[in-house]
CSV table of C-alpha atoms and ligand atoms in Angstrom, one decimal:
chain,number,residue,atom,x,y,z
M,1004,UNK,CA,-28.8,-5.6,-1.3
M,1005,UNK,CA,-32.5,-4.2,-1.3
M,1006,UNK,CA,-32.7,-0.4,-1.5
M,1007,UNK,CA,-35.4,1.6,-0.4
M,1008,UNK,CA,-36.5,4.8,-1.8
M,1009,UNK,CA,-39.6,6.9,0.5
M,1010,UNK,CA,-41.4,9.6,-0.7
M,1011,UNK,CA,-39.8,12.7,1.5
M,1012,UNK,CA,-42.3,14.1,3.7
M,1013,UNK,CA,-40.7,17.2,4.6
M,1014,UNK,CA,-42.9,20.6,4.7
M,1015,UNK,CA,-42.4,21.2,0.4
M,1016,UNK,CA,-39.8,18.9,-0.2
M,1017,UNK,CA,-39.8,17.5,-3.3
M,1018,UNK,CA,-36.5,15.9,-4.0
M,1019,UNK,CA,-36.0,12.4,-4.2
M,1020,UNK,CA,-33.3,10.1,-3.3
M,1021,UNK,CA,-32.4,8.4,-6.6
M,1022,UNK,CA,-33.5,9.2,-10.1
M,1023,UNK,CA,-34.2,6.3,-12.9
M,1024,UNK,CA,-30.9,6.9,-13.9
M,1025,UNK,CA,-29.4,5.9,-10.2
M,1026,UNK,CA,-31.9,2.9,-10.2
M,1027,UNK,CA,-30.4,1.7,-13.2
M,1028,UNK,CA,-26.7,1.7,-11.7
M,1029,UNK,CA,-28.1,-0.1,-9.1
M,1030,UNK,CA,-29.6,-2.7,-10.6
M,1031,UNK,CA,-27.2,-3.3,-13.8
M,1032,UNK,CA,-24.5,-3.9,-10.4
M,1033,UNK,CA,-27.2,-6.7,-8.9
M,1034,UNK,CA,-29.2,-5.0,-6.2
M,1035,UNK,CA,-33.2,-4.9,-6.2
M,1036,UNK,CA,-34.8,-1.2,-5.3
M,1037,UNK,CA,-37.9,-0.7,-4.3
M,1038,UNK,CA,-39.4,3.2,-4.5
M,1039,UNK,CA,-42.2,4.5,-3.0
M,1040,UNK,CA,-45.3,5.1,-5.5
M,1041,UNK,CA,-45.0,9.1,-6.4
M,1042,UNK,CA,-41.7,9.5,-4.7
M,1043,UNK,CA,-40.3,11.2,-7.8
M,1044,UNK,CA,-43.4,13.0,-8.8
M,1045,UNK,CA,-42.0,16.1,-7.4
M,1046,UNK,CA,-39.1,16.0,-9.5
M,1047,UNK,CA,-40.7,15.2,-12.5
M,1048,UNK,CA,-39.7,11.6,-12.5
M,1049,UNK,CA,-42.8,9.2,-12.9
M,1050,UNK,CA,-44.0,5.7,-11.8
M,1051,UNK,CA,-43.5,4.6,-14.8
M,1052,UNK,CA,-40.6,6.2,-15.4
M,1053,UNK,CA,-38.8,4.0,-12.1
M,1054,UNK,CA,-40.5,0.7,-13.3
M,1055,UNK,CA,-39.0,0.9,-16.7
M,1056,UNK,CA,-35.6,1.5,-14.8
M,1057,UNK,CA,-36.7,-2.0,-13.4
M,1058,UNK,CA,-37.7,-0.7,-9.6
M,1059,UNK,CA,-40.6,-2.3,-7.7
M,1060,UNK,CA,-43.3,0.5,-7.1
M,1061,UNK,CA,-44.4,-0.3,-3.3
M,1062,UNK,CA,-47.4,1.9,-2.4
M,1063,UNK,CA,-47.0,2.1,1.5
M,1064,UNK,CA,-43.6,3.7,2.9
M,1065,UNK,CA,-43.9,1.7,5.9
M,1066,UNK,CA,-43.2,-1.1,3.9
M,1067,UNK,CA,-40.2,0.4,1.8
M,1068,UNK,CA,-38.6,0.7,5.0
M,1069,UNK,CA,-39.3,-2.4,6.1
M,1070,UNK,CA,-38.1,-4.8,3.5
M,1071,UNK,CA,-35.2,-2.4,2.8
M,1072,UNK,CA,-31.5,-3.6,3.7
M,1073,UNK,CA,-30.6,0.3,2.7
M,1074,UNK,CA,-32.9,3.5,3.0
M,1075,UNK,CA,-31.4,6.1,0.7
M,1076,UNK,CA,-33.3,10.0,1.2
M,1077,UNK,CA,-33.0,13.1,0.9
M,1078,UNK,CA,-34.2,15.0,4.4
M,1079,UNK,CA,-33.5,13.8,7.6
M,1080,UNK,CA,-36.3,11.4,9.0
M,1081,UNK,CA,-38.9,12.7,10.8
M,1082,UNK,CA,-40.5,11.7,14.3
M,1083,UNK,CA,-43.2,10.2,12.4
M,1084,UNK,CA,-40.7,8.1,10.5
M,1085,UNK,CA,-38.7,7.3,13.7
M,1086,UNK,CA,-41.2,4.2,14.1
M,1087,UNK,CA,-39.7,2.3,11.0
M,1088,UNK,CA,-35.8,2.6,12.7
M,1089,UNK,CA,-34.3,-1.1,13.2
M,1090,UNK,CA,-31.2,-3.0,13.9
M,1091,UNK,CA,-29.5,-3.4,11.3
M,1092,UNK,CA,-31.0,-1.2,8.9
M,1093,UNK,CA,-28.2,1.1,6.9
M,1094,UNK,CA,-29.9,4.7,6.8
M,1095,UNK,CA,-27.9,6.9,3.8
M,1096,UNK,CA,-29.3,10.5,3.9
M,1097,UNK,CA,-29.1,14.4,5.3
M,1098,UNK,CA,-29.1,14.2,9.0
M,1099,UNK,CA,-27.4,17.6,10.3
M,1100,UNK,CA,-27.4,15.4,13.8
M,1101,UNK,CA,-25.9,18.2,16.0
M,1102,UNK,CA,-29.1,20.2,15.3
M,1103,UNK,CA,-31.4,16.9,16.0
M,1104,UNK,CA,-31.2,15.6,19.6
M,1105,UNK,CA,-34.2,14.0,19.5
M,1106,UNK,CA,-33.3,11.7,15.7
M,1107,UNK,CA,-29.4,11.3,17.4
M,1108,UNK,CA,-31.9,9.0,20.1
M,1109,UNK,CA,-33.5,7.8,18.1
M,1110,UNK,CA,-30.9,6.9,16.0
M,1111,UNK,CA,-28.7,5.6,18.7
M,1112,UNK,CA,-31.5,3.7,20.9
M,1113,UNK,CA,-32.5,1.6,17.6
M,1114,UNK,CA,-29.4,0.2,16.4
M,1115,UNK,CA,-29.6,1.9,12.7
M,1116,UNK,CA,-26.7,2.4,11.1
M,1117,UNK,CA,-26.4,6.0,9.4
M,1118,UNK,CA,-24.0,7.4,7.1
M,1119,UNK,CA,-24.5,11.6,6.7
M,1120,UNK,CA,-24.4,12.9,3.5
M,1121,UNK,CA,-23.0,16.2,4.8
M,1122,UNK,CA,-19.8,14.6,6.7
M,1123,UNK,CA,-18.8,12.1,3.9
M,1124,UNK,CA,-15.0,13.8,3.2
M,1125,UNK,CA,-13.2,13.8,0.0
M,1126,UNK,CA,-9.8,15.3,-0.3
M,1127,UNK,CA,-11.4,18.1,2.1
M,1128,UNK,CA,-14.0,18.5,0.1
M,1129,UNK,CA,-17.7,17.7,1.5
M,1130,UNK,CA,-18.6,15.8,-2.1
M,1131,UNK,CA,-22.3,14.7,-1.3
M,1132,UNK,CA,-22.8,18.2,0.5
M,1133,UNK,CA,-21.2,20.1,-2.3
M,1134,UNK,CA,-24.1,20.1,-5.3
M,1135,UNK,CA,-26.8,21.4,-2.3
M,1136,UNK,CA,-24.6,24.2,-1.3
M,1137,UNK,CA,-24.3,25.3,-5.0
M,1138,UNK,CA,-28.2,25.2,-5.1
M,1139,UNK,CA,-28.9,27.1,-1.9
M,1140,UNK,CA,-26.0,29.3,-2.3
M,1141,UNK,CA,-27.3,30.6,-5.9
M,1142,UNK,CA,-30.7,30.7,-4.6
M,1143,UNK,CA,-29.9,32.9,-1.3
M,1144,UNK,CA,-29.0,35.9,-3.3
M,1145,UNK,CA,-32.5,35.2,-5.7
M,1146,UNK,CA,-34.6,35.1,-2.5
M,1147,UNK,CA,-32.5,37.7,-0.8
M,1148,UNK,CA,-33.4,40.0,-3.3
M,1149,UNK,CA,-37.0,38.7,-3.7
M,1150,UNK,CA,-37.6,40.2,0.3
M,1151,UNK,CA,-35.8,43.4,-0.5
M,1152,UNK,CA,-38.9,43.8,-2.6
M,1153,UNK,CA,-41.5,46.2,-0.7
M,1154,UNK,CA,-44.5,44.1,-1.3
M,1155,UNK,CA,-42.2,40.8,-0.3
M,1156,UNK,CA,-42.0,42.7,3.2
M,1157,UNK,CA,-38.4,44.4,2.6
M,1158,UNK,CA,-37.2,47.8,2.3
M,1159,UNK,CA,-37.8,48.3,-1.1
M,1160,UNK,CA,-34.3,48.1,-3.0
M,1161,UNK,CA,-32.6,46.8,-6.0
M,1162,UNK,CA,-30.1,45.5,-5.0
M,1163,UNK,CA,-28.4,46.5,-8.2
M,1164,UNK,CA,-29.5,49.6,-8.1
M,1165,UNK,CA,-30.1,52.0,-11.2
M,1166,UNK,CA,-27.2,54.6,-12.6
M,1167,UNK,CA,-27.4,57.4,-10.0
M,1168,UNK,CA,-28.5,55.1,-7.5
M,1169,UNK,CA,-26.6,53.1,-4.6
M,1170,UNK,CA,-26.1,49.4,-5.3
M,1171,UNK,CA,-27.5,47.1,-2.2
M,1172,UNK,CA,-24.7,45.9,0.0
M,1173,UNK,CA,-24.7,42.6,0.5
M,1174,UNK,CA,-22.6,40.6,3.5
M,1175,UNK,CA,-21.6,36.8,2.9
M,1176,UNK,CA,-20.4,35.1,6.3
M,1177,UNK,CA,-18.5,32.0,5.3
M,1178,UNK,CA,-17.1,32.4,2.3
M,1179,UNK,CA,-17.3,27.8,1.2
M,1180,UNK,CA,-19.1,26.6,-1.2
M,1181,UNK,CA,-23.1,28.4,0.1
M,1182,UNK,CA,-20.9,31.6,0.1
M,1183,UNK,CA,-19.0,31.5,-3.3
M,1184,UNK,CA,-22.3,30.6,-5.0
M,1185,UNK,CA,-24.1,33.2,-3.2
M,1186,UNK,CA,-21.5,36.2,-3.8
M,1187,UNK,CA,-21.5,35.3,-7.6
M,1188,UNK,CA,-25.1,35.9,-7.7
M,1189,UNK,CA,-24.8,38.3,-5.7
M,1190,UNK,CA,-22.5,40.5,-7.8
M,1191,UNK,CA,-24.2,38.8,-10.7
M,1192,UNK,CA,-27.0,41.1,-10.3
M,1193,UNK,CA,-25.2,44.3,-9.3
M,1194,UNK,CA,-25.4,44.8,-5.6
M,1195,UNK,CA,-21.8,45.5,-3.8
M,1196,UNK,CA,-20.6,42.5,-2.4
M,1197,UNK,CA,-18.5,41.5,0.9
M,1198,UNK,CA,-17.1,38.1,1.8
M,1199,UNK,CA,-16.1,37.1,5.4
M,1200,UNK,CA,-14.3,33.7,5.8
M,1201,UNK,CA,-12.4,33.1,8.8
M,1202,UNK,CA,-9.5,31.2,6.3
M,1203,UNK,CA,-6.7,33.2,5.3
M,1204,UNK,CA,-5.9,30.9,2.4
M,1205,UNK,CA,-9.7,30.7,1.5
M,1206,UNK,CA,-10.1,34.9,1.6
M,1207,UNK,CA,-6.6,34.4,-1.3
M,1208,UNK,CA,-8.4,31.7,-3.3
M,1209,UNK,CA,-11.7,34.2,-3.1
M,1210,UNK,CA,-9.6,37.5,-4.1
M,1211,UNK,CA,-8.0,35.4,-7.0
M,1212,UNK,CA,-11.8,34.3,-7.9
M,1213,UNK,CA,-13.6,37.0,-8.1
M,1214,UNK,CA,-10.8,40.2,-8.5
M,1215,UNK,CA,-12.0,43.5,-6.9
M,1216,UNK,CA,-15.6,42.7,-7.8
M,1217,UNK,CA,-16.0,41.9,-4.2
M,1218,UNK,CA,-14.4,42.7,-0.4
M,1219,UNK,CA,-13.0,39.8,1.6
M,1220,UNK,CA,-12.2,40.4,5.3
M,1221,UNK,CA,-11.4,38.3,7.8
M,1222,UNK,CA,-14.0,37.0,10.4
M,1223,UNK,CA,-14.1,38.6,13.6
M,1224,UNK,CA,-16.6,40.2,15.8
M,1225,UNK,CA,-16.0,43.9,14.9
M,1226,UNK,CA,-15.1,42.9,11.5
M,1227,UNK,CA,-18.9,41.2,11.0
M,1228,UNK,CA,-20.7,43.7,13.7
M,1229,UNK,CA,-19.7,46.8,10.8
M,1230,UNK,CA,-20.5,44.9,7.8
M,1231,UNK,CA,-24.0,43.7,9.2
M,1232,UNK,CA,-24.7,47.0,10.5
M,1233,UNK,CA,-24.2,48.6,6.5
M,1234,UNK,CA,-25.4,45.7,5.1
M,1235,UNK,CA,-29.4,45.3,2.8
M,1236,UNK,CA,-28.9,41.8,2.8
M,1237,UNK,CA,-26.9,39.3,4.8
M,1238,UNK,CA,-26.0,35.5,4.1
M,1239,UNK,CA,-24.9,32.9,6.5
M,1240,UNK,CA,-22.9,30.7,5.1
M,1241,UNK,CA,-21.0,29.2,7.7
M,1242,UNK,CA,-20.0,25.7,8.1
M,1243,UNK,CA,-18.1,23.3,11.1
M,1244,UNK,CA,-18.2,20.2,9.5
M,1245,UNK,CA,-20.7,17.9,11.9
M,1246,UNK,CA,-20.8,20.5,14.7
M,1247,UNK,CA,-23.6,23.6,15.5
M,1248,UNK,CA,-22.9,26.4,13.9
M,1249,UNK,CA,-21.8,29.5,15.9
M,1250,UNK,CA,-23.8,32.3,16.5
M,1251,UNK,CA,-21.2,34.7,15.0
M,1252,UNK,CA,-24.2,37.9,14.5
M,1253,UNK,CA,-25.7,38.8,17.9
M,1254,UNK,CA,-29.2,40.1,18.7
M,1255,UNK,CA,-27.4,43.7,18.8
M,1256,UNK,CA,-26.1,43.7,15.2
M,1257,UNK,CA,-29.4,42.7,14.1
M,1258,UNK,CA,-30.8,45.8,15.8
M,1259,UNK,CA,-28.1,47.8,14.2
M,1260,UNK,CA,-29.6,47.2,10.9
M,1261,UNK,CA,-31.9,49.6,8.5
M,1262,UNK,CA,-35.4,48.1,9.3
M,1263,UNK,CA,-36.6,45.9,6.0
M,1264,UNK,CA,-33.5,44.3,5.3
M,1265,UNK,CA,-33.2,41.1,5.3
M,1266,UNK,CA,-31.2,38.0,6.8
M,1267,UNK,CA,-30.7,34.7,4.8
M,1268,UNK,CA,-29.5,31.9,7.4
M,1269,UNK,CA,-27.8,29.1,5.1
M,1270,UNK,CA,-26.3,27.5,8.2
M,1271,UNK,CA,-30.0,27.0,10.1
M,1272,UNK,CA,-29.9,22.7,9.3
M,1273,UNK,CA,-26.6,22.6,11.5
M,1274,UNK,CA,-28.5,25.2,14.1
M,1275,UNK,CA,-27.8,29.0,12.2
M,1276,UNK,CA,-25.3,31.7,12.7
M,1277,UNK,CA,-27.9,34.5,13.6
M,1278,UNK,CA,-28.6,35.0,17.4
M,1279,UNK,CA,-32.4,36.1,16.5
M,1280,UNK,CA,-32.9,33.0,14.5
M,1281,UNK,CA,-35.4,31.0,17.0
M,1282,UNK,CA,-36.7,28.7,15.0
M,1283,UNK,CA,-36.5,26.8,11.6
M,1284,UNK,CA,-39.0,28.3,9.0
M,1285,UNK,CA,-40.6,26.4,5.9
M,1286,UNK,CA,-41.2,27.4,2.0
M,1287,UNK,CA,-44.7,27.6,2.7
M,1288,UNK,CA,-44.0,30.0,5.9
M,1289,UNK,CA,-41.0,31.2,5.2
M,1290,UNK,CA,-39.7,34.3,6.5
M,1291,UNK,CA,-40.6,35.8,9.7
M,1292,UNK,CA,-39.6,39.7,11.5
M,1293,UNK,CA,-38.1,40.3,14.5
M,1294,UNK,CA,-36.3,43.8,15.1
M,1295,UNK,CA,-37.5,44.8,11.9
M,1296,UNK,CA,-35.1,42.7,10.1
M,1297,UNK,CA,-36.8,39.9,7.8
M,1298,UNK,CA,-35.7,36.7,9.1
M,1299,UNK,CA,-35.5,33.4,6.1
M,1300,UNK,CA,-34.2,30.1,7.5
M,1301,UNK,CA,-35.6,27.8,5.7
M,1302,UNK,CA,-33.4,24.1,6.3
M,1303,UNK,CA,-34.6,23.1,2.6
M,1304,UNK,CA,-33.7,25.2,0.4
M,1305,UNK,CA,-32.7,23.1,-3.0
M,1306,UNK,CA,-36.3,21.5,-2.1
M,1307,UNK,CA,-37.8,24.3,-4.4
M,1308,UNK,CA,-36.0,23.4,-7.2
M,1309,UNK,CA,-35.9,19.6,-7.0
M,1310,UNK,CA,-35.4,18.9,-10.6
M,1311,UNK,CA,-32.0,20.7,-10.4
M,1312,UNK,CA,-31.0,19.6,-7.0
M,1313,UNK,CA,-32.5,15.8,-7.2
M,1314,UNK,CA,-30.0,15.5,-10.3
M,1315,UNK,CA,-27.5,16.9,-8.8
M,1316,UNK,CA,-27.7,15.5,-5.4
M,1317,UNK,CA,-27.7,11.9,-7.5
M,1318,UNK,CA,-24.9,12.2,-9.1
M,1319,UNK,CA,-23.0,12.5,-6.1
M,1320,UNK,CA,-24.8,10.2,-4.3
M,1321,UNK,CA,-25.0,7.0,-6.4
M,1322,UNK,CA,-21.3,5.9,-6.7
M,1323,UNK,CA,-21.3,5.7,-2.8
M,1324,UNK,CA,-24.6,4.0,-2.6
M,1325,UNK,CA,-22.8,1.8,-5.1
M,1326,UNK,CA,-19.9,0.8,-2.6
M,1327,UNK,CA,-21.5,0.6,0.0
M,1328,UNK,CA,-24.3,-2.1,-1.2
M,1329,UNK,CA,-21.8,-4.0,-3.5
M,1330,UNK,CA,-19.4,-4.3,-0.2
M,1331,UNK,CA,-21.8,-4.3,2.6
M,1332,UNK,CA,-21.7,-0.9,4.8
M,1333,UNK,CA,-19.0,-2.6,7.1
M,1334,UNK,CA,-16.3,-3.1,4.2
M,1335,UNK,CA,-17.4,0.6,2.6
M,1336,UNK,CA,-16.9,2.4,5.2
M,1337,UNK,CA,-13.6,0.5,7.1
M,1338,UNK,CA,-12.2,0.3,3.0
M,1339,UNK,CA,-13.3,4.1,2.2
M,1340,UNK,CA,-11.8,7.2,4.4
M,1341,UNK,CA,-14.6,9.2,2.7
M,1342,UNK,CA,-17.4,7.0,4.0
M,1343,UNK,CA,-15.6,6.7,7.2
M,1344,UNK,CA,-15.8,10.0,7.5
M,1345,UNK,CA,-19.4,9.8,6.8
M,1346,UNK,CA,-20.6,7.5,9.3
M,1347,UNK,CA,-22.1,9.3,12.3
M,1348,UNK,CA,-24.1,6.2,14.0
M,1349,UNK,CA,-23.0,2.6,14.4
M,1350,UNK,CA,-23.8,-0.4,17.4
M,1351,UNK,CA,-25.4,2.6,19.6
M,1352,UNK,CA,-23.0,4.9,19.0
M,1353,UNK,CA,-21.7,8.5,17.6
M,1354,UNK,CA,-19.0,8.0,15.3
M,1355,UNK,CA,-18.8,11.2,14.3
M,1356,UNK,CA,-16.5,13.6,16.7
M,1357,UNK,CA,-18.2,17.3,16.7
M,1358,UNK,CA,-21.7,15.7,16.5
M,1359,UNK,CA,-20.8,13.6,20.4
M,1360,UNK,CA,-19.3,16.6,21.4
M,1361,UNK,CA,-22.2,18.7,20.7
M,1362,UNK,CA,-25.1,16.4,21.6
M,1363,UNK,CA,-23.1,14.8,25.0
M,1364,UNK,CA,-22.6,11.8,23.5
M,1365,UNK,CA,-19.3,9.5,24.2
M,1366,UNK,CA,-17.6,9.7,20.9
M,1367,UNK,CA,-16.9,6.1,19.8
M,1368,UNK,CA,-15.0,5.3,16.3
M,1369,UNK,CA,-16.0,3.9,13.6
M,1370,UNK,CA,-13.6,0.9,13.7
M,1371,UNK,CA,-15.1,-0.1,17.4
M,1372,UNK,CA,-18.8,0.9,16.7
M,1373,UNK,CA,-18.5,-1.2,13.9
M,1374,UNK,CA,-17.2,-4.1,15.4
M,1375,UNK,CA,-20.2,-4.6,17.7
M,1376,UNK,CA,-23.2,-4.1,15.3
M,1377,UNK,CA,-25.2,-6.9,14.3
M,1378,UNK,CA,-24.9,-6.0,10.3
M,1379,UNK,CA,-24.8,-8.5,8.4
M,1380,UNK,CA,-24.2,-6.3,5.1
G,1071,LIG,N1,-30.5,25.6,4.3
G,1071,LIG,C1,-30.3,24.7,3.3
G,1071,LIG,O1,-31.2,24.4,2.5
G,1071,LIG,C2,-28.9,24.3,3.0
G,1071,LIG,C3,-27.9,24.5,3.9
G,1071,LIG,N2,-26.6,24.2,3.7
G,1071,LIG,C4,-25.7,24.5,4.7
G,1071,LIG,O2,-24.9,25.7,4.5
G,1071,LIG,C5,-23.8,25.7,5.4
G,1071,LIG,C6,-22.5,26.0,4.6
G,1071,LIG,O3,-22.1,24.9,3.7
G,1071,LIG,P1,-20.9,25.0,2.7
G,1071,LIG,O4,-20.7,26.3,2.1
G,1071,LIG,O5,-21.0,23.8,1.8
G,1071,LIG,O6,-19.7,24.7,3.7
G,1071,LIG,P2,-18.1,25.0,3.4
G,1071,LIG,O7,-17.4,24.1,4.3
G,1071,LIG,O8,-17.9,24.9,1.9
G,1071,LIG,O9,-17.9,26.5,3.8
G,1071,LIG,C7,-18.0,26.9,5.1
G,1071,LIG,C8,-17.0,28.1,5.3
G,1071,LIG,O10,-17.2,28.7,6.6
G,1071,LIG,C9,-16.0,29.2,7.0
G,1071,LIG,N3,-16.0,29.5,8.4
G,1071,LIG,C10,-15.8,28.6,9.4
G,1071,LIG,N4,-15.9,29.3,10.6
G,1071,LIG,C11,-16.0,30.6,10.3
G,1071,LIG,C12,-16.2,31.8,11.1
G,1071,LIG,N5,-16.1,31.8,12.4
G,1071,LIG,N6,-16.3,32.9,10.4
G,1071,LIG,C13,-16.4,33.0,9.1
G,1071,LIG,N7,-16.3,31.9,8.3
G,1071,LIG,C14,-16.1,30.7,8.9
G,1071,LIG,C15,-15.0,28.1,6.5
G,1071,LIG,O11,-13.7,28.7,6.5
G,1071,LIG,C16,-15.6,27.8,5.1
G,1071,LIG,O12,-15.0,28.6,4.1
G,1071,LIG,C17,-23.7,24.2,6.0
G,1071,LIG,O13,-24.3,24.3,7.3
G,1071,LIG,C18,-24.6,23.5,5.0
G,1071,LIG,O14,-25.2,22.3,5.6
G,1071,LIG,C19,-26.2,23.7,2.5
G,1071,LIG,C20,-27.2,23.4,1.5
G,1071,LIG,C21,-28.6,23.6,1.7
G,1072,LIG,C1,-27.9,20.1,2.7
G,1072,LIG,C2,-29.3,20.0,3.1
G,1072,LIG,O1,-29.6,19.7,4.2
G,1072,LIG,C3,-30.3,20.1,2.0
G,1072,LIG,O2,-29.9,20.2,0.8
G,1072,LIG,O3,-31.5,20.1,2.3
């Protein structure tokens, strides 16, 4: 199979799809990969560094996608890249579909086949979602705390506070994998921490993680509409596999806050948990006010620290990208439950239940979409 690597043209993302290392595994098992010239530059990996790996440097990206059988990224495509969509063509990448109407219809009208990182399911775990939620739950405490800071537009607290001083209170909604990573930070540096999971058996696993260091509660509106209103800094950190996220802290609570705190919405790429988040925001933009709450929602967030995240999002990612170009994307994904799991397009079709449900789509499996594409890998 020939595998295709763009250059992600994201507002400051700066990951890339496949390190040497991945091209390696790829072609040691047969396949040719093509990588767009300065695709890895962001990372740190260089031209060079990708033809001694034994990739093809191409220089335009509209011709990586089109001699590619397989189009590995990072970020969802965007409009501009909509153009290069094609029968036939396996996409492997981010998509957060029930958030993106407009790349579903694309997606859909063009006959691509896609397979979302963020659904593939492992033993109910979210494997090639995992390593980005460790990322950008470690870094939502770090930038949380960075916009307490007075001249970062915040009240002016540490959240650790100083001996005779309150700690910072900070709230974590969603208490997965963004959560965990973001209350160990969190207490990390000091500030008095409470988790909010709507799990029973998740709030036991989180007492038994991290003792009395933190508060677990259980989700509910009054639960969440006290702990926002007390709260420096919140996190959302909520997640329904494939579908929106819902809006779990209303405009009110966010009025209910001390003016200068500060909001961290995780959960914006599958549409946000905070009523008053109205739109996505970027790294070079990145937080705006509203209420006199400081509002981040950046759908990036591991795209700041690409060397980290493109090694970690690779090691997850290249032993699928392995079965599914050694077996063609038909026999992956009917052969694999996880990749099943994964596939959200196929033949025209959703595959992927919450995403139809969501975007009005007729949900159609993966075993009948399947059967009427015209893949030939
Ligand atoms: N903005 C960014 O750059 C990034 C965003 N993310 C996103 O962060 C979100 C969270 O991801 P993970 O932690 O990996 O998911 P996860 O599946 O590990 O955790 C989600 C948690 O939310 C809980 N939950 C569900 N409904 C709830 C409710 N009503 N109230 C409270 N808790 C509830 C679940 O019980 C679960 O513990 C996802 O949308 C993910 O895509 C992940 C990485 C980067
Ligand atoms: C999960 C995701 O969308 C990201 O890492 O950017």
């Amino acid at each position: 199979m020939i595998i295709g690597v763009p250059r992600e043209i994201k507002n400051n993302e700066n990951r890339v799809a496949l390190t040497p290392a991945g091209v390696v595994a790829l072609i040691k098992a047969g396949h040719e990969v093509l990588v767009e010239t300065n695709a890895g530059e962001g990372s740190g990996f260089l031209n060079e560094d990708y033809a001694a790996a034994g990739a093809a440097m191409i220089d335009s990206a509209a011709d990586v996608w089109a001699k590619a059988d397989m189009i590995m990224k990072v970020k969802e495509p965007l409009a501009s890249e909509y153009k290069y969509f094609r029968s036939g063509l396996i996409l492997f990448t981010y998509l957060h579909l029930a958030a993106e109407p407009e790349l579903a219809a694309a997606l859909t009208e063009s006959g691509v086949t896609a397979i979302a990182y963020e659904t593939v399911e492992q033993n109910r775990t979210l494997p090639l979602l995992t390593p980005m939620s460790e990322v950008a739950g470690r870094m939502s405490a770090q930038i949380g705390a960075q916009f307490l800071e007075k001249p970062k537009g915040g009240k002016g607290i540490l959240l650790g506070g100083v001996p005779g001083v309150k700690r910072g209170k900070v709230t974590v909604i969603g208490g997965g994998v963004v959560g965990t990573n973001a209350a160990k930070v969190a207490a990390g540096l000091g500030a008095d921490v409470t988790i909010i999971d709507l799990s029973p058996d998740r709030l036991r696993q989180l007492e038994d993680i991290f003792g009395k260091s933190v508060q677990t509660l259980m989700s509910s509106p009054m639960n969440i509409a006290e702990a926002v209103a007390e709260s420096d800094l919140v996190i959302g950190a909520v997640l329904i596999p494939g579908a929106k996220a819902p809006k779990l802290v209303t405009e009110e609570m966010i009025k209910s806050m001390t003016p200068g705190s500060v909001i961290v919405d995780v959960a914006i790429d599958q549409g946000g948990i905070f009523e008053t988040v109205d739109h996505i925001t970027t790294h070079d933009n990145p937080t705006y006010e509203k209420h006199g709450v400081l509002h981040y929602a950046v759908a990036n967030m591991p795209g700041a620290v690409p060397r980290t995240s493109t090694i970690a999002l690779t090691n997850a990612t290249v032993p699928f990208a392995l079965q599914i170009a050694n077996k063609g994307v038909k026999a992956a994904v009917l052969s694999n439950p996880a990749l099943k799991l994964g596939l959200n397009v196929a033949g025209g079709h959703i595959t992927y239940e919450a995403v139809a449900k969501d975007l009005g789509y007729e949900y159609v499996s993966a075993d009948t979409a399947l059967e009427k594409t015209l893949q030939t890998i």
